[in-house]
Short mmCIF file of C-alpha atoms in Angstrom, two decimals:
data_model
loop_
_atom_site.label_atom_id
_atom_site.label_comp_id
_atom_site.label_asym_id
_atom_site.label_seq_id
_atom_site.Cartn_x
_atom_site.Cartn_y
_atom_site.Cartn_z
CA MET W 284 -15.37 15.29 -31.01
CA SER W 285 -14.88 19.16 -29.88
CA GLU W 286 -17.96 18.13 -27.38
CA THR W 287 -16.00 16.55 -25.64
CA LEU W 288 -12.63 16.72 -23.84
CA TRP W 289 -9.75 13.99 -24.78
CA TRP W 290 -10.05 12.09 -21.52
CA GLN W 291 -13.56 11.44 -22.82
CA HIS W 292 -13.52 10.36 -26.35
CA GLY W 293 -9.74 8.43 -25.55
CA THR W 294 -8.64 5.24 -24.60
CA ILE W 295 -5.91 5.79 -21.81
CA TYR W 296 -2.80 2.96 -22.01
CA GLN W 297 -1.03 1.84 -18.82
CA ILE W 298 2.69 1.41 -19.43
CA TYR W 299 4.47 -0.45 -16.10
CA PRO W 300 7.62 1.35 -16.51
CA ARG W 301 9.92 -1.40 -15.32
CA SER W 302 8.63 -3.51 -18.22
CA PHE W 303 7.92 -1.53 -21.37
CA GLN W 304 11.46 -2.02 -22.73
CA ASP W 305 14.87 -1.26 -21.68
CA SER W 306 16.47 0.97 -22.98
CA ASN W 307 20.90 1.39 -21.00
CA GLY W 308 21.17 -2.95 -21.07
CA ASP W 309 20.47 -2.99 -16.79
CA GLY W 310 17.80 -5.19 -17.24
CA ILE W 311 14.79 -2.87 -16.32
CA GLY W 312 12.65 -1.16 -18.20
CA ASP W 313 13.15 3.24 -18.18
CA LEU W 314 11.90 7.12 -19.75
CA GLU W 315 13.94 6.50 -22.89
CA GLY W 316 12.67 2.67 -23.39
CA ILE W 317 8.90 3.98 -23.42
CA ARG W 318 10.40 6.99 -25.82
CA GLN W 319 11.72 4.59 -28.46
CA ARG W 320 9.03 2.98 -28.14
CA LEU W 321 6.10 5.56 -28.95
CA PRO W 322 6.12 5.17 -32.92
CA TYR W 323 4.38 1.60 -31.24
CA LEU W 324 1.43 3.34 -29.42
CA THR W 325 1.54 6.18 -32.28
CA TRP W 326 0.59 3.38 -34.84
CA LEU W 327 -2.36 1.35 -32.60
CA GLY W 328 -4.37 3.96 -31.57
CA VAL W 329 -4.42 4.90 -28.31
CA ASP W 330 -5.35 8.40 -27.10
CA ALA W 331 -2.64 8.56 -23.36
CA VAL W 332 -0.25 7.14 -21.86
CA TRP W 333 -0.56 6.21 -17.65
CA ILE W 334 3.09 5.67 -16.73
CA SER W 335 2.79 3.55 -12.70
CA PRO W 336 5.17 5.53 -10.67
CA PHE W 337 9.35 6.15 -11.63
CA TYR W 338 10.19 9.02 -8.72
CA PRO W 339 13.15 8.29 -6.73
CA SER W 340 12.11 4.83 -4.37
CA PRO W 341 14.13 2.20 -2.45
CA MET W 342 11.94 0.24 -4.55
CA ALA W 343 9.89 -1.89 -1.39
CA ASP W 344 6.69 -1.89 -3.53
CA PHE W 345 8.31 -1.26 -6.54
CA GLY W 346 7.54 2.90 -7.06
CA TYR W 347 4.66 2.73 -4.41
CA ASP W 348 6.95 3.55 -1.73
CA VAL W 349 7.82 7.37 -2.78
CA ALA W 350 10.98 8.83 -1.27
CA ASP W 351 10.86 12.02 -3.37
CA TYR W 352 7.21 13.57 -5.74
CA CYS W 353 9.26 15.88 -7.46
CA ASP W 354 12.39 13.66 -9.40
CA VAL W 355 12.78 10.97 -10.98
CA ASP W 356 15.26 7.75 -9.91
CA PRO W 357 18.18 6.72 -11.22
CA ILE W 358 16.85 3.59 -12.53
CA PHE W 359 14.42 5.20 -14.83
CA GLY W 360 16.21 7.83 -16.12
CA THR W 361 15.89 11.77 -15.33
CA LEU W 362 14.13 14.70 -15.02
CA GLU W 363 15.53 15.35 -18.84
CA ASP W 364 14.23 11.75 -19.75
CA ILE W 365 10.41 12.68 -18.78
CA ASP W 366 10.49 15.75 -20.07
CA ARG W 367 11.64 14.82 -23.79
CA LEU W 368 8.70 11.77 -23.18
CA SER W 369 6.87 13.90 -22.04
CA ALA W 370 7.64 16.48 -25.34
CA ASP W 371 7.94 13.32 -27.57
CA ILE W 372 4.16 12.28 -26.18
CA HIS W 373 2.15 15.21 -26.91
CA LYS W 374 4.30 15.74 -30.71
CA ALA W 375 2.97 11.98 -30.92
CA GLY W 376 -1.04 13.49 -30.67
CA MET W 377 -1.40 11.90 -27.78
CA LYS W 378 -1.72 12.85 -23.95
CA LEU W 379 0.93 12.02 -20.31
CA ILE W 380 -0.69 11.27 -17.20
CA LEU W 381 1.15 10.09 -13.74
CA ASP W 382 0.76 7.77 -10.83
CA PHE W 383 0.90 10.14 -7.46
CA VAL W 384 0.93 7.75 -4.36
CA PRO W 385 -0.31 10.62 -1.87
CA ASN W 386 -1.31 8.24 0.98
CA HIS W 387 2.05 6.65 2.08
CA THR W 388 5.04 7.05 0.98
CA SER W 389 8.74 5.44 1.61
CA ASP W 390 9.54 5.13 5.10
CA ARG W 391 13.11 7.36 3.67
CA HIS W 392 11.47 10.06 2.00
CA PRO W 393 12.92 13.43 4.16
CA TRP W 394 9.99 13.55 6.12
CA PHE W 395 9.44 10.66 8.30
CA GLN W 396 12.88 10.83 8.50
CA GLU W 397 12.30 13.98 10.46
CA SER W 398 8.86 12.74 11.52
CA ARG W 399 10.42 10.54 13.48
CA ILE W 400 13.25 12.32 15.17
CA SER W 401 11.18 12.82 17.70
CA ARG W 402 7.46 13.46 19.68
CA ASP W 403 7.77 17.19 19.07
CA SER W 404 8.80 17.41 15.85
CA PRO W 405 8.04 19.76 13.36
CA LYS W 406 6.38 16.56 11.31
CA ARG W 407 5.21 14.86 13.17
CA ASP W 408 1.47 15.18 12.38
CA TRP W 409 2.61 14.75 8.69
CA TYR W 410 2.11 10.82 9.39
CA ILE W 411 -0.20 8.51 11.79
CA TRP W 412 1.24 7.91 14.86
CA ARG W 413 -0.18 6.85 17.55
CA ASP W 414 0.86 5.33 21.86
CA PRO W 415 0.84 1.43 22.23
CA ALA W 416 -2.41 -0.08 23.78
CA PRO W 417 -2.83 -0.50 27.44
CA ASP W 418 -1.39 -4.11 26.71
CA GLY W 419 1.59 -2.78 24.86
CA GLY W 420 0.34 -3.75 21.52
CA PRO W 421 -1.08 -1.74 18.59
CA PRO W 422 -3.24 1.16 19.22
CA ASN W 423 -6.28 -0.98 16.99
CA ASN W 424 -6.60 -3.97 15.52
CA TRP W 425 -5.93 -3.13 10.94
CA ILE W 426 -4.81 -5.30 9.05
CA SER W 427 -2.43 -4.31 6.31
CA ASN W 428 -3.05 -4.96 3.14
CA PHE W 429 0.12 -7.03 2.25
CA GLY W 430 -0.80 -9.58 5.61
CA GLY W 431 -0.21 -9.13 9.41
CA SER W 432 -0.58 -5.78 11.03
CA ALA W 433 -1.59 -2.10 9.95
CA TRP W 434 1.12 -0.66 12.46
CA GLN W 435 4.75 -0.44 13.13
CA PHE W 436 6.45 0.50 16.97
CA ASP W 437 9.61 2.87 16.49
CA GLU W 438 12.20 2.08 19.22
CA ALA W 439 13.33 5.14 19.64
CA THR W 440 9.93 7.00 20.25
CA GLY W 441 7.71 4.75 21.83
CA GLN W 442 5.38 5.05 19.26
CA TYR W 443 3.30 2.89 16.64
CA TYR W 444 3.54 4.41 12.72
CA TYR W 445 0.74 3.52 10.99
CA HIS W 446 1.32 1.63 6.81
CA ALA W 447 -1.74 0.24 5.21
CA PHE W 448 0.73 -2.00 3.31
CA LEU W 449 4.37 -2.04 3.69
CA LYS W 450 6.19 -0.48 6.68
CA GLU W 451 8.71 0.63 4.59
CA GLN W 452 5.39 2.82 3.66
CA PRO W 453 4.02 4.50 6.72
CA ASP W 454 0.14 6.10 5.87
CA LEU W 455 0.82 10.64 5.31
CA ASN W 456 -1.82 12.63 7.68
CA TRP W 457 -4.04 13.78 5.40
CA ARG W 458 -6.64 15.13 8.21
CA ASN W 459 -3.27 17.66 8.58
CA PRO W 460 -3.60 20.82 6.43
CA GLU W 461 0.22 20.49 5.65
CA VAL W 462 0.41 17.70 3.96
CA ARG W 463 -2.06 18.66 1.93
CA TRP W 464 -0.70 21.77 0.44
CA ALA W 465 2.94 20.19 0.56
CA MET W 466 1.36 17.51 -1.47
CA HIS W 467 -1.26 20.20 -3.74
CA ASP W 468 2.96 21.77 -4.49
CA ALA W 469 3.82 18.27 -6.36
CA LEU W 470 0.74 18.26 -8.54
CA ARG W 471 1.28 21.50 -10.11
CA PHE W 472 5.40 20.61 -10.04
CA TRP W 473 3.81 18.14 -12.75
CA LEU W 474 1.66 20.17 -14.35
CA ASP W 475 3.43 22.75 -14.96
CA ARG W 476 5.59 20.44 -16.49
CA GLY W 477 3.17 19.62 -18.81
CA VAL W 478 1.40 16.99 -18.23
CA ASP W 479 -1.84 16.38 -18.53
CA GLY W 480 -3.83 14.21 -15.82
CA PHE W 481 -3.06 11.98 -12.52
CA ARG W 482 -4.07 8.12 -11.51
CA VAL W 483 -4.27 8.68 -7.96
CA ASP W 484 -3.04 4.87 -6.31
CA VAL W 485 -5.82 3.90 -3.00
CA ILE W 486 -7.33 7.49 -3.04
CA TRP W 487 -10.39 6.16 -1.14
CA HIS W 488 -7.23 5.37 1.72
CA LEU W 489 -6.34 8.82 2.03
CA ILE W 490 -8.72 9.98 5.00
CA LYS W 491 -8.79 7.56 7.96
CA ASP W 492 -11.49 7.36 10.89
CA ALA W 493 -10.20 9.89 13.44
CA GLU W 494 -10.78 8.01 16.13
CA LEU W 495 -8.97 5.04 14.64
CA ARG W 496 -12.07 2.86 15.66
CA ASP W 497 -11.34 -1.15 15.35
CA ASN W 498 -12.59 -2.76 12.35
CA PRO W 499 -15.24 -5.05 13.23
CA ILE W 500 -14.88 -9.37 12.47
CA ASN W 501 -15.56 -10.43 8.87
CA PRO W 502 -18.56 -13.34 9.72
CA ALA W 503 -18.12 -14.04 6.30
CA TYR W 504 -14.32 -14.51 5.95
CA GLU W 505 -13.06 -17.91 4.99
CA PRO W 506 -9.23 -19.20 5.93
CA HIS W 507 -8.00 -19.05 2.47
CA GLN W 508 -8.15 -15.91 2.04
CA ARG W 509 -5.86 -12.87 2.06
CA GLU W 510 -5.69 -11.70 6.05
CA LEU W 511 -7.06 -8.24 5.42
CA ASN W 512 -9.74 -10.37 5.12
CA ARG W 513 -10.71 -11.15 9.00
CA LEU W 514 -12.32 -7.41 9.04
CA LEU W 515 -14.13 -5.32 7.52
CA GLU W 516 -12.58 -2.14 6.24
CA VAL W 517 -15.37 -0.40 8.57
CA HIS W 518 -12.70 2.60 9.58
CA SER W 519 -9.24 2.25 7.76
CA CYS W 520 -10.94 3.96 4.78
CA ASP W 521 -13.65 5.57 2.55
CA GLN W 522 -14.37 8.38 5.38
CA PRO W 523 -17.33 10.93 4.36
CA GLU W 524 -13.98 13.43 4.76
CA VAL W 525 -11.99 11.58 2.43
CA HIS W 526 -14.22 13.25 -0.73
CA GLU W 527 -12.90 17.16 0.94
CA VAL W 528 -9.57 15.40 0.14
CA ILE W 529 -10.20 15.36 -3.54
CA ALA W 530 -12.23 18.42 -4.39
CA GLU W 531 -9.40 19.95 -2.90
CA MET W 532 -6.74 17.96 -5.32
CA ARG W 533 -8.97 19.10 -7.85
CA ALA W 534 -8.76 22.89 -7.76
CA VAL W 535 -5.77 22.05 -8.22
CA LEU W 536 -6.02 20.75 -11.71
CA GLU W 537 -8.49 23.39 -12.22
CA GLU W 538 -5.74 25.70 -12.35
CA TYR W 539 -5.15 24.04 -15.74
CA ASP W 540 -6.64 23.36 -18.89
CA GLU W 541 -8.43 20.25 -19.82
CA ARG W 542 -6.06 17.57 -16.55
CA VAL W 543 -7.84 14.71 -15.79
CA LEU W 544 -8.14 12.65 -12.40
CA ILE W 545 -8.19 9.66 -11.94
CA GLY W 546 -8.61 7.45 -8.62
CA GLU W 547 -8.39 4.37 -8.29
CA ILE W 548 -11.05 2.86 -5.62
CA TYR W 549 -11.78 -1.00 -4.61
CA LEU W 550 -15.43 -0.41 -3.97
CA PRO W 551 -19.13 -1.39 -4.72
CA ILE W 552 -20.99 0.83 -7.26
CA GLU W 553 -22.74 2.89 -4.85
CA ARG W 554 -19.55 3.61 -2.53
CA LEU W 555 -18.38 4.17 -5.78
CA MET W 556 -20.05 7.11 -7.18
CA ALA W 557 -19.61 9.58 -4.31
CA TYR W 558 -16.11 9.68 -6.10
CA TYR W 559 -17.40 11.61 -8.11
CA GLY W 560 -17.68 14.20 -5.90
CA ASN W 561 -20.26 16.65 -5.11
CA ASP W 562 -21.49 19.12 -8.38
CA LEU W 563 -18.66 16.59 -9.90
CA LYS W 564 -16.24 18.73 -8.37
CA GLY W 565 -13.93 14.90 -7.13
CA ALA W 566 -12.26 12.66 -9.69
CA HIS W 567 -13.64 13.22 -13.17
CA LEU W 568 -13.05 8.91 -13.86
CA PRO W 569 -13.22 7.60 -10.57
CA PHE W 570 -11.92 3.99 -12.10
CA ASN W 571 -14.09 0.68 -12.94
CA PHE W 572 -12.74 -1.95 -11.52
CA GLN W 573 -16.48 -4.16 -11.78
CA LEU W 574 -15.60 -6.06 -14.81
CA LEU W 575 -12.49 -7.27 -13.29
CA GLN W 576 -14.26 -8.83 -10.77
CA SER W 577 -16.84 -10.56 -12.46
CA ALA W 578 -18.27 -13.30 -13.13
CA TRP W 579 -17.96 -14.41 -17.53
CA ASP W 580 -21.47 -14.57 -17.98
CA ALA W 581 -23.90 -12.41 -20.37
CA ARG W 582 -26.89 -11.74 -17.99
CA HIS W 583 -24.68 -10.63 -15.08
CA ILE W 584 -22.49 -8.16 -17.29
CA ASP W 585 -25.25 -7.05 -18.33
CA ASN W 586 -26.46 -6.21 -14.80
CA LEU W 587 -23.50 -5.16 -14.17
CA ILE W 588 -23.65 -2.59 -16.73
CA ARG W 589 -27.04 -1.09 -16.38
CA GLU W 590 -26.34 -1.06 -12.91
CA TYR W 591 -23.68 1.41 -13.64
CA GLU W 592 -24.03 2.95 -15.48
CA ALA W 593 -28.03 4.16 -13.95
CA ALA W 594 -25.45 5.09 -10.57
CA LEU W 595 -23.65 7.59 -12.49
CA PRO W 596 -24.36 10.84 -10.97
CA GLU W 597 -25.78 13.02 -13.96
CA GLY W 598 -22.97 14.55 -16.27
CA GLY W 599 -21.14 11.76 -14.63
CA TRP W 600 -18.26 10.04 -17.14
CA PRO W 601 -18.14 6.39 -17.32
CA ASN W 602 -14.93 4.38 -18.11
CA TRP W 603 -14.00 0.65 -18.29
CA VAL W 604 -10.77 -1.22 -16.77
CA LEU W 605 -10.26 -4.71 -17.59
CA GLY W 606 -6.67 -5.41 -16.36
CA ASN W 607 -4.04 -3.75 -14.58
CA HIS W 608 -1.11 -4.57 -12.59
CA ASP W 609 -2.19 -5.71 -9.47
CA GLN W 610 -4.92 -7.76 -11.46
CA ALA W 611 -4.25 -11.55 -13.49
CA ARG W 612 -3.97 -11.03 -17.16
CA ILE W 613 -6.91 -11.43 -19.19
CA ALA W 614 -5.77 -14.08 -21.92
CA ASP W 615 -5.35 -16.29 -18.31
CA ARG W 616 -9.29 -15.75 -16.37
CA LEU W 617 -10.94 -15.74 -19.46
CA GLY W 618 -8.31 -17.75 -22.12
CA PRO W 619 -7.29 -16.56 -25.49
CA ALA W 620 -10.37 -17.23 -27.06
CA GLN W 621 -12.80 -14.78 -24.36
CA ALA W 622 -9.94 -12.95 -24.78
CA ARG W 623 -10.92 -11.24 -28.28
CA VAL W 624 -14.65 -11.26 -26.71
CA ALA W 625 -12.94 -8.96 -24.20
CA ALA W 626 -10.65 -6.82 -26.39
CA LEU W 627 -14.32 -6.05 -27.98
CA LEU W 628 -16.78 -5.60 -25.31
CA LEU W 629 -13.85 -3.28 -23.79
CA LEU W 630 -14.00 -1.13 -26.73
CA THR W 631 -17.37 -0.34 -27.14
CA LEU W 632 -18.88 0.72 -23.94
CA ARG W 633 -20.11 3.58 -23.51
CA GLY W 634 -17.08 5.75 -21.17
CA THR W 635 -12.90 5.61 -21.05
CA PRO W 636 -11.77 2.24 -22.22
CA THR W 637 -8.45 1.67 -19.94
CA LEU W 638 -5.67 -1.17 -21.80
CA TYR W 639 -3.39 -2.17 -19.86
CA TYR W 640 0.57 -3.09 -21.68
CA GLY W 641 0.21 -6.57 -23.13
CA ASP W 642 -3.10 -7.36 -23.28
CA GLU W 643 -3.48 -6.20 -26.69
CA ILE W 644 -1.05 -9.02 -27.51
CA GLY W 645 -2.30 -11.13 -24.96
CA MET W 646 0.28 -11.43 -22.84
CA VAL W 647 -0.52 -14.67 -19.90
CA GLN W 648 0.76 -15.52 -16.48
CA VAL W 649 4.47 -15.44 -16.44
CA PRO W 650 5.17 -18.77 -13.77
CA ILE W 651 8.22 -16.53 -11.23
CA PRO W 652 10.69 -19.52 -9.52
CA PRO W 653 11.02 -18.74 -6.03
CA GLU W 654 13.93 -17.48 -6.52
CA ARG W 655 13.02 -14.62 -8.37
CA VAL W 656 10.10 -13.43 -6.73
CA GLN W 657 10.69 -10.19 -6.14
CA ASP W 658 6.08 -9.02 -5.10
CA PRO W 659 6.44 -8.27 -1.22
CA TRP W 660 2.48 -9.03 -1.40
CA GLU W 661 3.89 -12.06 -2.08
CA LYS W 662 6.24 -12.43 0.37
CA ASN W 663 4.49 -11.91 3.48
CA GLU W 664 2.65 -14.13 2.05
CA PRO W 665 3.08 -16.64 -0.09
CA GLY W 666 1.91 -19.24 -1.41
CA LEU W 667 -2.02 -17.85 -1.96
CA GLY W 668 -1.92 -16.77 -4.84
CA PHE W 669 -1.77 -13.20 -4.16
CA ASN W 670 1.65 -12.23 -6.67
CA ARG W 671 1.24 -9.75 -8.80
CA ASP W 672 5.18 -10.95 -10.72
CA PRO W 673 2.93 -12.15 -13.38
CA ALA W 674 1.13 -9.25 -15.07
CA ARG W 675 4.55 -7.88 -15.15
CA THR W 676 6.43 -9.39 -16.44
CA PRO W 677 8.11 -7.91 -20.15
CA MET W 678 6.38 -6.40 -22.72
CA GLN W 679 7.16 -9.22 -25.93
CA TRP W 680 8.51 -7.29 -29.06
CA ASP W 681 9.55 -10.56 -30.51
CA ASP W 682 10.22 -13.90 -29.92
CA SER W 683 14.58 -12.83 -29.13
CA ASP W 684 15.91 -14.23 -25.85
CA HIS W 685 14.79 -11.91 -23.98
CA VAL W 686 11.69 -11.03 -26.26
CA GLY W 687 13.26 -7.48 -27.66
CA PHE W 688 12.68 -5.95 -23.77
CA SER W 689 16.42 -5.72 -23.11
CA ASN W 690 20.27 -7.08 -24.06
CA ALA W 691 20.31 -8.08 -20.58
CA GLU W 692 18.29 -10.32 -18.24
CA PRO W 693 15.31 -8.58 -17.20
CA TRP W 694 14.56 -7.98 -13.89
CA LEU W 695 11.49 -10.54 -14.25
CA PRO W 696 11.45 -13.97 -16.08
CA VAL W 697 10.32 -13.77 -19.85
CA ASP W 698 7.33 -15.87 -21.66
CA HIS W 699 8.99 -18.44 -24.30
CA ARG W 700 5.68 -20.50 -24.64
CA ALA W 701 4.66 -19.25 -27.28
CA PRO W 702 6.59 -18.20 -30.15
CA GLU W 703 3.43 -15.92 -32.00
CA ARG W 704 2.78 -14.51 -28.61
CA ASN W 705 4.70 -10.90 -29.20
CA VAL W 706 4.64 -7.43 -30.89
CA ALA W 707 6.16 -8.30 -34.12
CA THR W 708 4.99 -11.62 -35.02
CA GLN W 709 0.91 -10.68 -34.34
CA LYS W 710 1.45 -6.71 -36.53
CA GLN W 711 1.89 -9.04 -39.50
CA ASP W 712 -0.81 -10.75 -39.21
CA HIS W 713 -4.49 -9.49 -39.96
CA SER W 714 -5.70 -11.81 -38.40
CA SER W 715 -3.69 -11.56 -34.76
CA LEU W 716 -5.44 -10.24 -31.38
CA LEU W 717 -3.18 -6.93 -31.61
CA SER W 718 -4.40 -6.23 -35.58
CA LEU W 719 -7.77 -7.41 -33.81
CA TYR W 720 -7.12 -4.27 -31.17
CA GLN W 721 -5.51 -1.50 -33.46
CA ARG W 722 -8.86 -2.29 -35.08
CA LEU W 723 -10.87 -1.36 -32.92
CA LEU W 724 -9.53 1.39 -31.94
CA GLU W 725 -9.38 3.43 -35.73
CA LEU W 726 -13.13 2.15 -35.49
CA ARG W 727 -13.55 3.73 -32.46
CA ARG W 728 -11.82 7.07 -33.70
CA GLU W 729 -13.98 6.86 -36.28
CA ARG W 730 -17.50 6.01 -35.47
CA LYS W 731 -19.24 8.93 -32.38
CA ALA W 732 -21.43 6.44 -31.71
CA LEU W 733 -18.76 3.57 -29.92
CA SER W 734 -16.65 6.97 -28.61
CA ILE W 735 -19.27 8.90 -26.64
CA GLY W 736 -22.86 6.86 -28.33
CA ARG W 737 -25.63 6.16 -25.96
CA TYR W 738 -25.37 2.65 -25.00
CA VAL W 739 -28.68 0.65 -25.43
CA SER W 740 -28.92 -2.69 -23.47
CA VAL W 741 -30.00 -5.69 -26.03
CA THR W 742 -30.82 -8.62 -24.62
CA ALA W 743 -28.33 -10.97 -21.94
CA ASP W 744 -29.74 -14.64 -23.08
CA GLY W 745 -27.70 -17.71 -21.99
CA ASP W 746 -24.33 -17.22 -23.36
CA ILE W 747 -24.65 -13.72 -25.91
CA LEU W 748 -25.03 -10.65 -24.14
CA ALA W 749 -26.42 -7.47 -27.43
CA PHE W 750 -26.87 -4.00 -26.62
CA ARG W 751 -26.44 -1.31 -28.80
CA ARG W 752 -24.71 2.39 -29.97
CA GLU W 753 -26.15 5.08 -31.14
CA SER W 754 -24.84 8.32 -31.34
CA ASP W 755 -25.50 10.94 -34.79
CA GLY W 756 -27.77 8.81 -36.50
CA GLU W 757 -25.25 6.13 -35.87
CA ASN W 758 -27.07 2.83 -34.86
CA LEU W 759 -23.90 0.50 -34.12
CA LEU W 760 -24.95 -3.61 -33.04
CA ILE W 761 -22.55 -4.95 -30.52
CA ALA W 762 -23.20 -8.89 -30.48
CA LEU W 763 -20.99 -10.88 -28.02
CA ASN W 764 -20.92 -14.51 -27.54
CA LEU W 765 -19.99 -15.18 -24.20
CA GLY W 766 -19.88 -19.16 -24.55
CA GLY W 767 -17.97 -22.04 -26.87
CA THR W 768 -21.57 -22.86 -28.78
CA ALA W 769 -22.86 -20.90 -31.76
CA HIS W 770 -26.08 -18.74 -30.86
CA ARG W 771 -28.52 -17.40 -32.65
CA LEU W 772 -29.72 -13.30 -31.51
CA MET W 773 -32.99 -12.55 -33.45
CA LEU W 774 -33.86 -9.06 -33.77
CA ASP W 775 -36.80 -6.80 -34.81
CA GLU W 776 -38.72 -8.21 -37.79
CA GLY W 777 -37.87 -5.23 -40.49
CA THR W 778 -34.36 -5.12 -39.42
CA THR W 779 -31.31 -4.94 -40.89
CA GLY W 780 -27.66 -4.40 -41.35
CA ARG W 781 -23.83 -5.02 -42.20
CA VAL W 782 -20.99 -7.10 -40.33
CA LEU W 783 -17.92 -3.83 -40.08
CA LEU W 784 -15.83 -5.90 -37.63
CA SER W 785 -15.81 -9.85 -36.58
CA CYS W 786 -13.26 -11.04 -33.33
CA LEU W 787 -12.86 -13.66 -35.87
CA GLY W 788 -12.43 -11.63 -39.24
CA ARG W 789 -15.45 -13.93 -40.50
CA ASN W 790 -18.31 -12.20 -42.28
CA GLU W 791 -16.84 -9.02 -42.89
CA GLY W 792 -19.24 -6.85 -45.02
CA ALA W 793 -22.08 -9.24 -44.66
CA GLU W 794 -25.15 -8.31 -44.35
CA ILE W 795 -27.71 -9.61 -42.01
CA SER W 796 -31.54 -9.32 -42.51
CA GLY W 797 -34.16 -10.44 -39.75
CA SER W 798 -31.41 -12.42 -37.72
CA VAL W 799 -27.80 -13.05 -36.84
CA GLU W 800 -25.53 -16.34 -36.71
CA ILE W 801 -22.91 -15.43 -33.33
CA PRO W 802 -20.58 -18.41 -33.73
CA ALA W 803 -18.58 -19.87 -30.61
CA ASN W 804 -15.98 -16.43 -29.01
CA GLU W 805 -17.12 -14.65 -31.43
CA GLY W 806 -17.82 -10.86 -30.91
CA LEU W 807 -19.78 -8.31 -33.65
CA ILE W 808 -19.56 -5.34 -34.74
CA ILE W 809 -23.00 -4.18 -36.28
CA GLU W 810 -24.49 -0.92 -38.38
CA LEU W 811 -27.62 -1.21 -38.02
CA ALA W 812 -30.00 0.23 -41.47
CA ASP W 813 -32.40 3.58 -40.76
#
């Protein structure tokens, strides 16, 4: 596949490092643990490993509050550990993507410590400081993503600083060129060590309205929603100037060969596309989260895919995501039967797919007792269903007491409700969800039509979603049943083919002609005859 780059034809696998594998018995996953599990990732067939933050951090938001961009927190290991892990990832033929968190630092970062000393500090303008409003309150009405005001008053200097997330996560001022240069140097630090790219956290937040104007009231807000939804985020993110900032980041990566810039962006399709940048000089892959937020309905998904494909700028490469560390598990959102169909959809759509650790074995939301809650969002807005801990629990390697993750009590509870929901059991079962993922990834590597081929919509009727992938004489029909009732899909007259893969493991190799019966919760990949 030399005509495409690795991040185009490959598959990305996200690891939340606290929860993948503990190697030193402290109940928290670490870099050496990831290294020990690389044979599993090689067997599974993924092409790149994206690791969520492991930088030094007070862990107010579990690594997304960075105190040093150029080191490793002792919880996770050392720089030598990440170098060793990187070398072994590359030796295994995979790529390494790091999480980069440039919107905010920890309040313990030396930059912020210096910034808050006085109003005259050389680094004062590295963050967003403002005088109180005339009534002594916050400078504007912006709300933190985790609830409450996004402004924190600093008694020592008599000003407020802005934090889009926790008060322990002050936002950097990306309008300041010195901030940009410092962050570019941080990128180069890791690029020089051989890192293949970055997933950039909340990239659409980097630039705020220059005048810090109030956000307008959201007339559609309802009390059960998160507090942030009370306002429309017109001025606090997604500002036009952000694209210049991203283009500069991209230029840093262009100093190196075949690196990838991925942006975390929760925006509607029409606004998402701007993040590819002018002349495609923005993010290589602005993360496409549309399936995370979509109704699981054939016509809706078909419309969503076609709208996304049509909106892509010329030369822009698509991508798809079905799970991550901020969202409920696929198997919970859709149920275990449709989780199989979702796997087939994700790995047959055009573009780069990103998998979230544990989804390949059907991990579900794990109940978290109140006394074991870790997520700061849940602590700030309790009981509203925003707790992210249930989707971040330890990877289930086997059915032992600590599921093969650790020999100590893990940092979050493990799940023992389904003994078969682990890697060891499912690797031995050719009908398991894990085996389905492994076969789909193998088929993606073997068939250009799946990895880089064209997407052609076929039909969305009732529960049936069907589309084709085509490349160099390969013509594959993907037929998915998103419901619990069997349906027959009628094909064009004279159409024949052979079933390459079935979600349910039925009728593989069977010849089809004119029509095909698709059982409930089934997904088929059919090779059509010329």
